[in-house]
PDB file of C-alpha atoms in Angstrom:
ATOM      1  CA  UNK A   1       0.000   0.000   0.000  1.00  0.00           C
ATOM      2  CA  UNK A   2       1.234   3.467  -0.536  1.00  0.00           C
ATOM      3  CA  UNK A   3       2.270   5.576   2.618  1.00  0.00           C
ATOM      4  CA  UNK A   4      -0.398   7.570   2.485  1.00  0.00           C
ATOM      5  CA  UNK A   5      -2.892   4.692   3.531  1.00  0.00           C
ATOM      6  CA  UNK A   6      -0.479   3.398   6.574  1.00  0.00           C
ATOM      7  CA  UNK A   7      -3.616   4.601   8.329  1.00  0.00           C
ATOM      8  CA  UNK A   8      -5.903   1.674   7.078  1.00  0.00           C
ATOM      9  CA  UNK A   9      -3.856  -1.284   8.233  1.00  0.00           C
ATOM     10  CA  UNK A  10      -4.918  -1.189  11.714  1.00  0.00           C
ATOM     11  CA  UNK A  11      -8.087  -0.855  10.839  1.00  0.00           C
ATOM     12  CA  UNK A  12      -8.272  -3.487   8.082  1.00  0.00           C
ATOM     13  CA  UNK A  13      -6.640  -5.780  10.949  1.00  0.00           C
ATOM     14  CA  UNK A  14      -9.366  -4.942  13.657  1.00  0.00           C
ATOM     15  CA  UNK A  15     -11.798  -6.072  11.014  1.00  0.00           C
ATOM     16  CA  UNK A  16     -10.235  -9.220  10.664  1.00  0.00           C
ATOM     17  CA  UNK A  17      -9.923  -9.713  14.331  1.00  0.00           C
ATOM     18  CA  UNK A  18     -14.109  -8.867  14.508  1.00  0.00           C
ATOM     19  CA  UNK A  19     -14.435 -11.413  12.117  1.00  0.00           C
ATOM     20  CA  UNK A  20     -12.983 -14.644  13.413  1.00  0.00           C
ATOM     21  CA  UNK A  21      -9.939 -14.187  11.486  1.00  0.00           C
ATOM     22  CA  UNK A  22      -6.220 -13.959  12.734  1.00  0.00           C
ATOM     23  CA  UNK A  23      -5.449 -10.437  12.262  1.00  0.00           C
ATOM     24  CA  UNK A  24      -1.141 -11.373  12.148  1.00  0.00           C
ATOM     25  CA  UNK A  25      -1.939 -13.086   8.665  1.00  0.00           C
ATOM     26  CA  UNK A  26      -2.445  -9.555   6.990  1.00  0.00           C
ATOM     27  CA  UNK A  27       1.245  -9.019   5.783  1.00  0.00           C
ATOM     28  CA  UNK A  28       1.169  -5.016   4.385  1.00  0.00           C
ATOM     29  CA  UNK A  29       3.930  -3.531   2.973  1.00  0.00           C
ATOM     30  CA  UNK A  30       3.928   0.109   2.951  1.00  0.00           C
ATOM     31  CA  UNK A  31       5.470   1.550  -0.309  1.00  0.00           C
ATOM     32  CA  UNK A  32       6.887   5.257  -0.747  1.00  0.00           C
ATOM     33  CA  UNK A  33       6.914   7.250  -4.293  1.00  0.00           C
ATOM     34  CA  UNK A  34       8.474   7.166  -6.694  1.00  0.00           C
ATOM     35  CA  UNK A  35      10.131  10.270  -8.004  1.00  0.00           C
ATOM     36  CA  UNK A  36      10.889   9.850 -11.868  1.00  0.00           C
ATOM     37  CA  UNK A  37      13.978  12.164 -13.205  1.00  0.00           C
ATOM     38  CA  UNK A  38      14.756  13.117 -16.606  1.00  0.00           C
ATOM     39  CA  UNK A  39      17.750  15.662 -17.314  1.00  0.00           C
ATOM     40  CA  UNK A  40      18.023  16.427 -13.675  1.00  0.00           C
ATOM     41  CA  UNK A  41      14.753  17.602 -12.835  1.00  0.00           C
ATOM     42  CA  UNK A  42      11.581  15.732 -11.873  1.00  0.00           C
ATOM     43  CA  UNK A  43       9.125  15.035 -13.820  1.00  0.00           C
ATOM     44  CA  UNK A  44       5.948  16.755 -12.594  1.00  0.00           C
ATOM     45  CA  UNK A  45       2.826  14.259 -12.100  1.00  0.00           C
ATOM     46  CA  UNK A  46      -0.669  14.778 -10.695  1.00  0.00           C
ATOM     47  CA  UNK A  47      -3.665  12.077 -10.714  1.00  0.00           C
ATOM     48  CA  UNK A  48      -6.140  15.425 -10.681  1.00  0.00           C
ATOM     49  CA  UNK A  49      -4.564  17.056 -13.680  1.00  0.00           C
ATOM     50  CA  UNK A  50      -4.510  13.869 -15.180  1.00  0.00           C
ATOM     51  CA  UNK A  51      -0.862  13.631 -16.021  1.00  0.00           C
ATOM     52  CA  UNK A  52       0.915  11.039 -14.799  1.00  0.00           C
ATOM     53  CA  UNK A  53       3.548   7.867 -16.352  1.00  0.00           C
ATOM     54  CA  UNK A  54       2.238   4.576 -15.934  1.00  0.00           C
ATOM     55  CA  UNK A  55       4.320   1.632 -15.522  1.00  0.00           C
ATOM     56  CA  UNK A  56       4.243   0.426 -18.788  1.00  0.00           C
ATOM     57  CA  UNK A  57       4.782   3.531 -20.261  1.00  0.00           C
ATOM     58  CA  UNK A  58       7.879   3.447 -18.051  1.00  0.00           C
ATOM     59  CA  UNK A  59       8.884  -0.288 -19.305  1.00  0.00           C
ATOM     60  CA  UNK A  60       8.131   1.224 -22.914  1.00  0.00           C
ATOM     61  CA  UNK A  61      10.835   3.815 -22.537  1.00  0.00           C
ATOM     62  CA  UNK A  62      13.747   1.947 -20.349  1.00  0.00           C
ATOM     63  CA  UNK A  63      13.242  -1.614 -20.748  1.00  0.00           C
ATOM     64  CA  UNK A  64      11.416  -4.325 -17.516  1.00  0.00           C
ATOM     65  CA  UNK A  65      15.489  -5.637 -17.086  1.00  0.00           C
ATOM     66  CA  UNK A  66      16.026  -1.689 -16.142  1.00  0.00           C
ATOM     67  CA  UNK A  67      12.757  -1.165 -14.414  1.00  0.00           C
ATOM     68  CA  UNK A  68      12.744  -3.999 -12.261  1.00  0.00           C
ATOM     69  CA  UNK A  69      15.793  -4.203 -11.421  1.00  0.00           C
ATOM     70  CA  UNK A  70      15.739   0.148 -10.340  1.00  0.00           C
ATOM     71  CA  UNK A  71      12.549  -0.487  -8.619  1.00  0.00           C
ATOM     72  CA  UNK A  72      13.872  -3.245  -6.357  1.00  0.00           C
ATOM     73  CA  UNK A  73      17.574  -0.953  -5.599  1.00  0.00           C
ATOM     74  CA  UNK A  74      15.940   0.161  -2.642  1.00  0.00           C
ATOM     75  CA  UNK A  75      13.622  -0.742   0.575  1.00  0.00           C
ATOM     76  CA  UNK A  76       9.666  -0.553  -0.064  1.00  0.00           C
ATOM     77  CA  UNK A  77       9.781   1.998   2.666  1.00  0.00           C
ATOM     78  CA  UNK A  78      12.031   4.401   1.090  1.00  0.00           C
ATOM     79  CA  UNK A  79      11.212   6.853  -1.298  1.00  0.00           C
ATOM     80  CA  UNK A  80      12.784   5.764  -4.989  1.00  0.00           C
ATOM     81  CA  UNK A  81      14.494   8.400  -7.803  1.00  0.00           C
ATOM     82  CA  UNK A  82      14.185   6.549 -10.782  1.00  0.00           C
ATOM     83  CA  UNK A  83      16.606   8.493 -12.984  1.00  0.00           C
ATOM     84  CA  UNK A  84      14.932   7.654 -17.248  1.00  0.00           C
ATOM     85  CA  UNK A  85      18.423   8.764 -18.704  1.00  0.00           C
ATOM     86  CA  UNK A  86      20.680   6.853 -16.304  1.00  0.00           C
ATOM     87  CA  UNK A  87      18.182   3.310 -16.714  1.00  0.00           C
ATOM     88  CA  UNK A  88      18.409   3.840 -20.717  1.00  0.00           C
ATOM     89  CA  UNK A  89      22.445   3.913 -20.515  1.00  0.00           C
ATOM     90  CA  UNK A  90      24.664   1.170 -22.103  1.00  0.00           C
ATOM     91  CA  UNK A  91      27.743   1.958 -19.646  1.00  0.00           C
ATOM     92  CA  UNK A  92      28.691   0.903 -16.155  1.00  0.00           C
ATOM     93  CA  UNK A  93      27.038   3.835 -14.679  1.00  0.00           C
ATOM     94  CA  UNK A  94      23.432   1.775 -15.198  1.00  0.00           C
ATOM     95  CA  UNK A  95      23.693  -0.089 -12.125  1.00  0.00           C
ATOM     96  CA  UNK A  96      21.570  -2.924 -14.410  1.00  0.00           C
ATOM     97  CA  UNK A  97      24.177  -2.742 -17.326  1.00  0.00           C
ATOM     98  CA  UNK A  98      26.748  -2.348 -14.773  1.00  0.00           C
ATOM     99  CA  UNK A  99      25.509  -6.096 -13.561  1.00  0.00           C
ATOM    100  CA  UNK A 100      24.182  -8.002 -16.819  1.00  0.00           C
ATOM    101  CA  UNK A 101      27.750  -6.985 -18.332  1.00  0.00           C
ATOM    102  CA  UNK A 102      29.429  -8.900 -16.071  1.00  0.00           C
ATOM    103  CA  UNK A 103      27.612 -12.085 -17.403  1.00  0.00           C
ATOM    104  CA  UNK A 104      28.065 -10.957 -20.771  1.00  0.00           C
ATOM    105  CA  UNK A 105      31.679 -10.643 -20.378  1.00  0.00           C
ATOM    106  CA  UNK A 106      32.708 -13.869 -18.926  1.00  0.00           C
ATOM    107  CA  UNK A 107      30.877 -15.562 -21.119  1.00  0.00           C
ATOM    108  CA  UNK A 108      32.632 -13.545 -24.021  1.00  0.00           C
ATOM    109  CA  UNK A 109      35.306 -15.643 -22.235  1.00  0.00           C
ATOM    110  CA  UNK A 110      34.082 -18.671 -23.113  1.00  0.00           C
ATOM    111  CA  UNK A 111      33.412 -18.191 -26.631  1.00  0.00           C
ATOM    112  CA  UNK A 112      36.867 -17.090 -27.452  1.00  0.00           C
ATOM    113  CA  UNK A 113      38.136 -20.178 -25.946  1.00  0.00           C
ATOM    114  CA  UNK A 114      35.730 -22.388 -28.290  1.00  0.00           C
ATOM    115  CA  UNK A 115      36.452 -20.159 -31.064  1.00  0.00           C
ATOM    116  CA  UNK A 116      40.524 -20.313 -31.176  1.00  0.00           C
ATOM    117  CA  UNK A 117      39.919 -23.828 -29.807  1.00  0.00           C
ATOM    118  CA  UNK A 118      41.232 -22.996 -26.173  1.00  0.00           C
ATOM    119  CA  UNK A 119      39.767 -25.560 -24.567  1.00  0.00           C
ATOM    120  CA  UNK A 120      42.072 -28.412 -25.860  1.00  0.00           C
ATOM    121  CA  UNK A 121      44.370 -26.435 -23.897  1.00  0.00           C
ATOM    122  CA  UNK A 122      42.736 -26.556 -20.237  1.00  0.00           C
ATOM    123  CA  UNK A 123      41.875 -29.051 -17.812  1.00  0.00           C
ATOM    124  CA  UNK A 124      43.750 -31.944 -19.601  1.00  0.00           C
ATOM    125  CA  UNK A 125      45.982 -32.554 -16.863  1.00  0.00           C
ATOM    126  CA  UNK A 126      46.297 -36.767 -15.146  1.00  0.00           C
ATOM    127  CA  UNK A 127      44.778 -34.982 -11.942  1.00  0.00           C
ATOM    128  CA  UNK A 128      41.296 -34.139 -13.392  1.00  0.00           C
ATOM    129  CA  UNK A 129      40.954 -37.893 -15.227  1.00  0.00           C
ATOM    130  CA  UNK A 130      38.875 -38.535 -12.443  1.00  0.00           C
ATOM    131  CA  UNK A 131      37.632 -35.861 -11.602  1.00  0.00           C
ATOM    132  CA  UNK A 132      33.547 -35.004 -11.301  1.00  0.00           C
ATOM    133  CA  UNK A 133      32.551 -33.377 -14.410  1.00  0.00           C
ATOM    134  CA  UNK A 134      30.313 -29.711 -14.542  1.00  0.00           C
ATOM    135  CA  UNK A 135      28.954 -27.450 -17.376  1.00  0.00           C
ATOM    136  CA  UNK A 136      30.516 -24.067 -17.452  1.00  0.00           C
ATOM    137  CA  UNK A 137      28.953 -21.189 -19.852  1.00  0.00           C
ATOM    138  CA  UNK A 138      25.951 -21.027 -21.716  1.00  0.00           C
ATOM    139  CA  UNK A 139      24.600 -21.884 -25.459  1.00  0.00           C
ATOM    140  CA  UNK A 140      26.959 -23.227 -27.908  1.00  0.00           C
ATOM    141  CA  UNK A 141      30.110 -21.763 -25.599  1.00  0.00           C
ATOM    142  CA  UNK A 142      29.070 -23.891 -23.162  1.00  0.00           C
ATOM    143  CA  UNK A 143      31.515 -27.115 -22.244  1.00  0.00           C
ATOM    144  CA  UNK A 144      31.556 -30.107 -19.899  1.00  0.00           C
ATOM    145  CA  UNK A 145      34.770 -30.289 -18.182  1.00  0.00           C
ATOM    146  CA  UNK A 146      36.126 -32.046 -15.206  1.00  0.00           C
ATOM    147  CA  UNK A 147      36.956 -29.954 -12.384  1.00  0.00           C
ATOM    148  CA  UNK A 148      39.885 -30.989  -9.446  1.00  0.00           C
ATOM    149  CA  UNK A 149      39.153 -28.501  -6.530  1.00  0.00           C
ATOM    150  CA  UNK A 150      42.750 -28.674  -6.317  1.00  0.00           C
ATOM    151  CA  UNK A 151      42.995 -25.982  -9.038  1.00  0.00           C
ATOM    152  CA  UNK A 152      41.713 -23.419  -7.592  1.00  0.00           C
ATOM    153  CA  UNK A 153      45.317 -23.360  -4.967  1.00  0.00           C
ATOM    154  CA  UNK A 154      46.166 -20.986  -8.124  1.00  0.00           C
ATOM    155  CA  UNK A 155      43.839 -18.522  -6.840  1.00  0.00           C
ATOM    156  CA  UNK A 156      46.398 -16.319  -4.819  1.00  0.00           C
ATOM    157  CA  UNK A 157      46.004 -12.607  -5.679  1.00  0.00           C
ATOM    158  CA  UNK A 158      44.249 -10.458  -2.967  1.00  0.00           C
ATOM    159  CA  UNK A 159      41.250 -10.075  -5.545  1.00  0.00           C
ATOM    160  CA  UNK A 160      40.923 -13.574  -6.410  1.00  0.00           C
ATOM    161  CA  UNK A 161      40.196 -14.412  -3.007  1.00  0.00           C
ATOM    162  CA  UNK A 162      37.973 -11.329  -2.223  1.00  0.00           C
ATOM    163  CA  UNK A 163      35.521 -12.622  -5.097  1.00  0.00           C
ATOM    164  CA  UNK A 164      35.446 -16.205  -3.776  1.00  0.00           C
ATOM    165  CA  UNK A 165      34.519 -15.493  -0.599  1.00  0.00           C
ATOM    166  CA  UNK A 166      31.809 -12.541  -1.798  1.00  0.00           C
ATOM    167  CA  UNK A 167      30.487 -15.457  -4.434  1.00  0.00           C
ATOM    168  CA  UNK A 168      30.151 -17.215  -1.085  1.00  0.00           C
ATOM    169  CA  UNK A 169      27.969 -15.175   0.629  1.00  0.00           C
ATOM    170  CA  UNK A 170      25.128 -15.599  -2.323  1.00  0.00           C
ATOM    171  CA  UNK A 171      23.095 -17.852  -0.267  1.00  0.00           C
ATOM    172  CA  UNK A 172      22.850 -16.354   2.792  1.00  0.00           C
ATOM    173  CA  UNK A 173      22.281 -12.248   0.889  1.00  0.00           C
ATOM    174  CA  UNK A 174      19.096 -14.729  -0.129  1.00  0.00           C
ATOM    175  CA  UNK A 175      17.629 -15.980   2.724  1.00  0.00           C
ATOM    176  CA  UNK A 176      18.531 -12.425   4.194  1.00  0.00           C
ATOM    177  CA  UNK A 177      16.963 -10.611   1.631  1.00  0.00           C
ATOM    178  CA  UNK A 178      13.672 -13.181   1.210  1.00  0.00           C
ATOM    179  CA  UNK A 179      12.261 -13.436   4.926  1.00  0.00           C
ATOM    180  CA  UNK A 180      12.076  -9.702   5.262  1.00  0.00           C
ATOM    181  CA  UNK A 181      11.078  -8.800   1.947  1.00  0.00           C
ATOM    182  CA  UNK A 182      14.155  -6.344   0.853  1.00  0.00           C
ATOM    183  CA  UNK A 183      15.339  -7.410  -2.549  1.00  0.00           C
ATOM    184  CA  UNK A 184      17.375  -4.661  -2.274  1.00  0.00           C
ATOM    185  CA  UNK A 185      20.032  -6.673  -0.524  1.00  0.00           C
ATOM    186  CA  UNK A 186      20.464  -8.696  -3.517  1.00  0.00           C
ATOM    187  CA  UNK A 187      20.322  -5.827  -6.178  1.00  0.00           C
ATOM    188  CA  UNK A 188      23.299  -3.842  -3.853  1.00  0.00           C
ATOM    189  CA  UNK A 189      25.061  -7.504  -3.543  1.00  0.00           C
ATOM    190  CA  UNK A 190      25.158  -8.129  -7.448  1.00  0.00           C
ATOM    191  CA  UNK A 191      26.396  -4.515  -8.243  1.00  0.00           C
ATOM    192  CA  UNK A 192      29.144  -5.213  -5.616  1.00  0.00           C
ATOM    193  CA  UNK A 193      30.409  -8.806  -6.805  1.00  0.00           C
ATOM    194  CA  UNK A 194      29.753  -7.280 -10.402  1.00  0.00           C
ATOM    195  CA  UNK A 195      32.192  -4.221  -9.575  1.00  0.00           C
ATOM    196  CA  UNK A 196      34.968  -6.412  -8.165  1.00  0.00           C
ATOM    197  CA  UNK A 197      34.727  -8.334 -11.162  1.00  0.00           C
ATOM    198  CA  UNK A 198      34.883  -5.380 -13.526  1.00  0.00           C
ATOM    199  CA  UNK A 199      37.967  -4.181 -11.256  1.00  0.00           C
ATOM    200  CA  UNK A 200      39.310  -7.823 -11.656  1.00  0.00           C
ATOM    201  CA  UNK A 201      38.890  -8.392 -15.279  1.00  0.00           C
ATOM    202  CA  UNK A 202      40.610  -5.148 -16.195  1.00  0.00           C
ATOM    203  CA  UNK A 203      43.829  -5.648 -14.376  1.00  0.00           C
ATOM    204  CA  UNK A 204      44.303  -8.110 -17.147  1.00  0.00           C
ATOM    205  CA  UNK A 205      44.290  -5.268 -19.818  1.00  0.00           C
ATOM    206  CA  UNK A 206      47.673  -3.256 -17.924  1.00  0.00           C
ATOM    207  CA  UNK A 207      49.563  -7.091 -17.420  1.00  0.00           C
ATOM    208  CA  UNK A 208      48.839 -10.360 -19.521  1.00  0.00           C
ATOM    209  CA  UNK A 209      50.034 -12.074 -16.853  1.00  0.00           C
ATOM    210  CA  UNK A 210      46.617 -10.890 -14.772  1.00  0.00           C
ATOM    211  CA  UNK A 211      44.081 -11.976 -17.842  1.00  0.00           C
ATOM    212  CA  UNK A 212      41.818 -14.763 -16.926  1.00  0.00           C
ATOM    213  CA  UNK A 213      43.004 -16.968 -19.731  1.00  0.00           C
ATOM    214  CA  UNK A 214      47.007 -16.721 -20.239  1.00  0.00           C
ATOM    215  CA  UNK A 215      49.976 -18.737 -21.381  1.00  0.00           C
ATOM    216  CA  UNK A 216      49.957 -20.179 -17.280  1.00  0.00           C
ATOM    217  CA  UNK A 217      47.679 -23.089 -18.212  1.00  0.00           C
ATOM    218  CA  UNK A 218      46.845 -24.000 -14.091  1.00  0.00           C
ATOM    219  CA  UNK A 219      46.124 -20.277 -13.258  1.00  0.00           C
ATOM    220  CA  UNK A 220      44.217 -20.106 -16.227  1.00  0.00           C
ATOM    221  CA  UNK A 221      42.347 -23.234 -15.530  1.00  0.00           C
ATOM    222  CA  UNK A 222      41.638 -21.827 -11.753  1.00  0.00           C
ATOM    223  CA  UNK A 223      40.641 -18.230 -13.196  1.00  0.00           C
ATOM    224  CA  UNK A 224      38.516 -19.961 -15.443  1.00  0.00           C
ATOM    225  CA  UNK A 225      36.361 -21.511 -12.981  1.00  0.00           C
ATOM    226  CA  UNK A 226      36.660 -18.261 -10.979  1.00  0.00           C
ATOM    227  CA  UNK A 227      35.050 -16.838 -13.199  1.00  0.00           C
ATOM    228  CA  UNK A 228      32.257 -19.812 -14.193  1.00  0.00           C
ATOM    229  CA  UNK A 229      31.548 -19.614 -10.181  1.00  0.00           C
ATOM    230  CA  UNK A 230      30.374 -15.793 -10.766  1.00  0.00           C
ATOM    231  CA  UNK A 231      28.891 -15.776 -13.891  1.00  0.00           C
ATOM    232  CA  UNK A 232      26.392 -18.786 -11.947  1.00  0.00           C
ATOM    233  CA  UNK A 233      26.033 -16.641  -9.170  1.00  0.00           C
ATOM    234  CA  UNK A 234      25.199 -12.933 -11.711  1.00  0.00           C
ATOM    235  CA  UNK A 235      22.751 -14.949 -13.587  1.00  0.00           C
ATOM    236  CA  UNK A 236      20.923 -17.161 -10.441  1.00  0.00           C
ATOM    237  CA  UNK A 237      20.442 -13.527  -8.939  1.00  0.00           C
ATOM    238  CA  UNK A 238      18.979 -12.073 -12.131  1.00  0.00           C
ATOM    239  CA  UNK A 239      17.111 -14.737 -12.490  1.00  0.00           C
ATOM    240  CA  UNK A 240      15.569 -14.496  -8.619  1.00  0.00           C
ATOM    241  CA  UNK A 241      15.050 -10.807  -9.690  1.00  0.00           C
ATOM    242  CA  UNK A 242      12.945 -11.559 -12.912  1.00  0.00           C
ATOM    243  CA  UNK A 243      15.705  -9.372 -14.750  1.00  0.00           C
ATOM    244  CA  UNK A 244      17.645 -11.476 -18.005  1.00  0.00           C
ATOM    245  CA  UNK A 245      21.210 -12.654 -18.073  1.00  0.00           C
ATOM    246  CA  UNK A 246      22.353 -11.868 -21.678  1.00  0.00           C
ATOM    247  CA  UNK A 247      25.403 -13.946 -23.210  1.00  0.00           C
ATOM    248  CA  UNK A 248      25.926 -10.311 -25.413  1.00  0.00           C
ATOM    249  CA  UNK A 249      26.100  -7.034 -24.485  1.00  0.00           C
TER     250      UNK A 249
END
């Protein structure tokens, strides 16, 4: 319910209560406005003068991935800006590009190992013969390969290990975020595992040494999965959030 009918719960509940009924069932959620911005200044609305932006008009302009996922960056109780020209941006400043990006670029990953044939490359070592076997990537990029957990003792840099231990904490940002109802805790988790991904990915572009696949075949093989383990965890929270994972960006 909007704020402006907190009013009415107590009431509705005191009904209930009259009635037979347990008056704890009624869950409300009281929602604040939403202040829409284009060019810096908001954009004036009234329901008496009859002008106002409806919601699809508002999916029209910036997209449902963008509108969602903006609606759901902040508590129900707290008022929203919902900037138009920042939601319609293709650049890291779109918290929602900033986030489907990361997908898109890991999996870019992939499909330059299947195109140049990198794969013949990784995980051929006697120590994953036996090893259990998991799909990594998506669509035609997407391979079967057998995965030692003793790979990932590559992992060593500072930011290697900050990213495993945020992937780690995907479960329990969920369960946090679920029982009180504040997606926002997952939208403001994603855009922070997405940003220390970004930060990651790029070191690669000032050192070879640093890119995810290079001519190390076992830290490549680790950074690999590294990677694999986020792009899971991007696209399971898109998906949670109704918002799309593209392999493409």
């Amino acid at each position: 319910w909007g704020a402006d009918h907190h009013g009415y719960v107590p009431r509705v509940r005191a009904s209930l209560e009259a009635l037979g009924y347990d008056p704890k069932a009624l869950e409300v959620l009281i929602l604040q406005l939403v202040h829409l911005k284009r060019g810096g200044e908001t954009v004036s609305m009234g329901k008496r003068a009859g002008k106002f932006v409806t919601v699809r008009e508002l999916i029209d302009e910036v997209g449902v991935d963008a509108a969602r996922f903006f609606f759901l960056t902040r508590r129900a109780d707290a008022s929203l800006d919902f900037d138009l020209e920042l939601a319609k941006k293709h650049s890291l400043e779109n918290p929602v590009y900033h986030v489907q990006y990361v997908h898109a670029r890991i999996q870019s990953i992939f499909r330059k190992l299947s195109e140049e044939d990198g794969w013949k490359g990784l995980f051929r070592r006697e120590e994953f013969s036996e090893a259990p076997r998991y799909r990594i990537g998506m669509g035609s990029e997407a391979r079967e390969i057998r995965v030692n957990p003793a790979a990932l003792a590559a992992l060593t840099m500072p930011e290697e290990l900050a990213l495993i231990r945020k992937t780690h904490e995907f479960f329990r940002v969920v369960e946090g975020a679920a029982a009180p109802r504040e997606p926002h805790r997952l939208t403001s988790f994603l855009v922070e595992l997405a940003s220390a991904y970004h930060s990651y990915y790029t070191m690669g572009n000032r050192d070879r040494d640093l890119r995810v696949v290079s001519d190390d075949a076992e830290r490549s093989e680790a950074r690999v999965l590294l990677s694999a383990a986020v792009q899971v965890v991007v696209r399971r929270g898109l998906g949670l959030l109704g918002v799309g994972a593209p392999e493409r960006m």
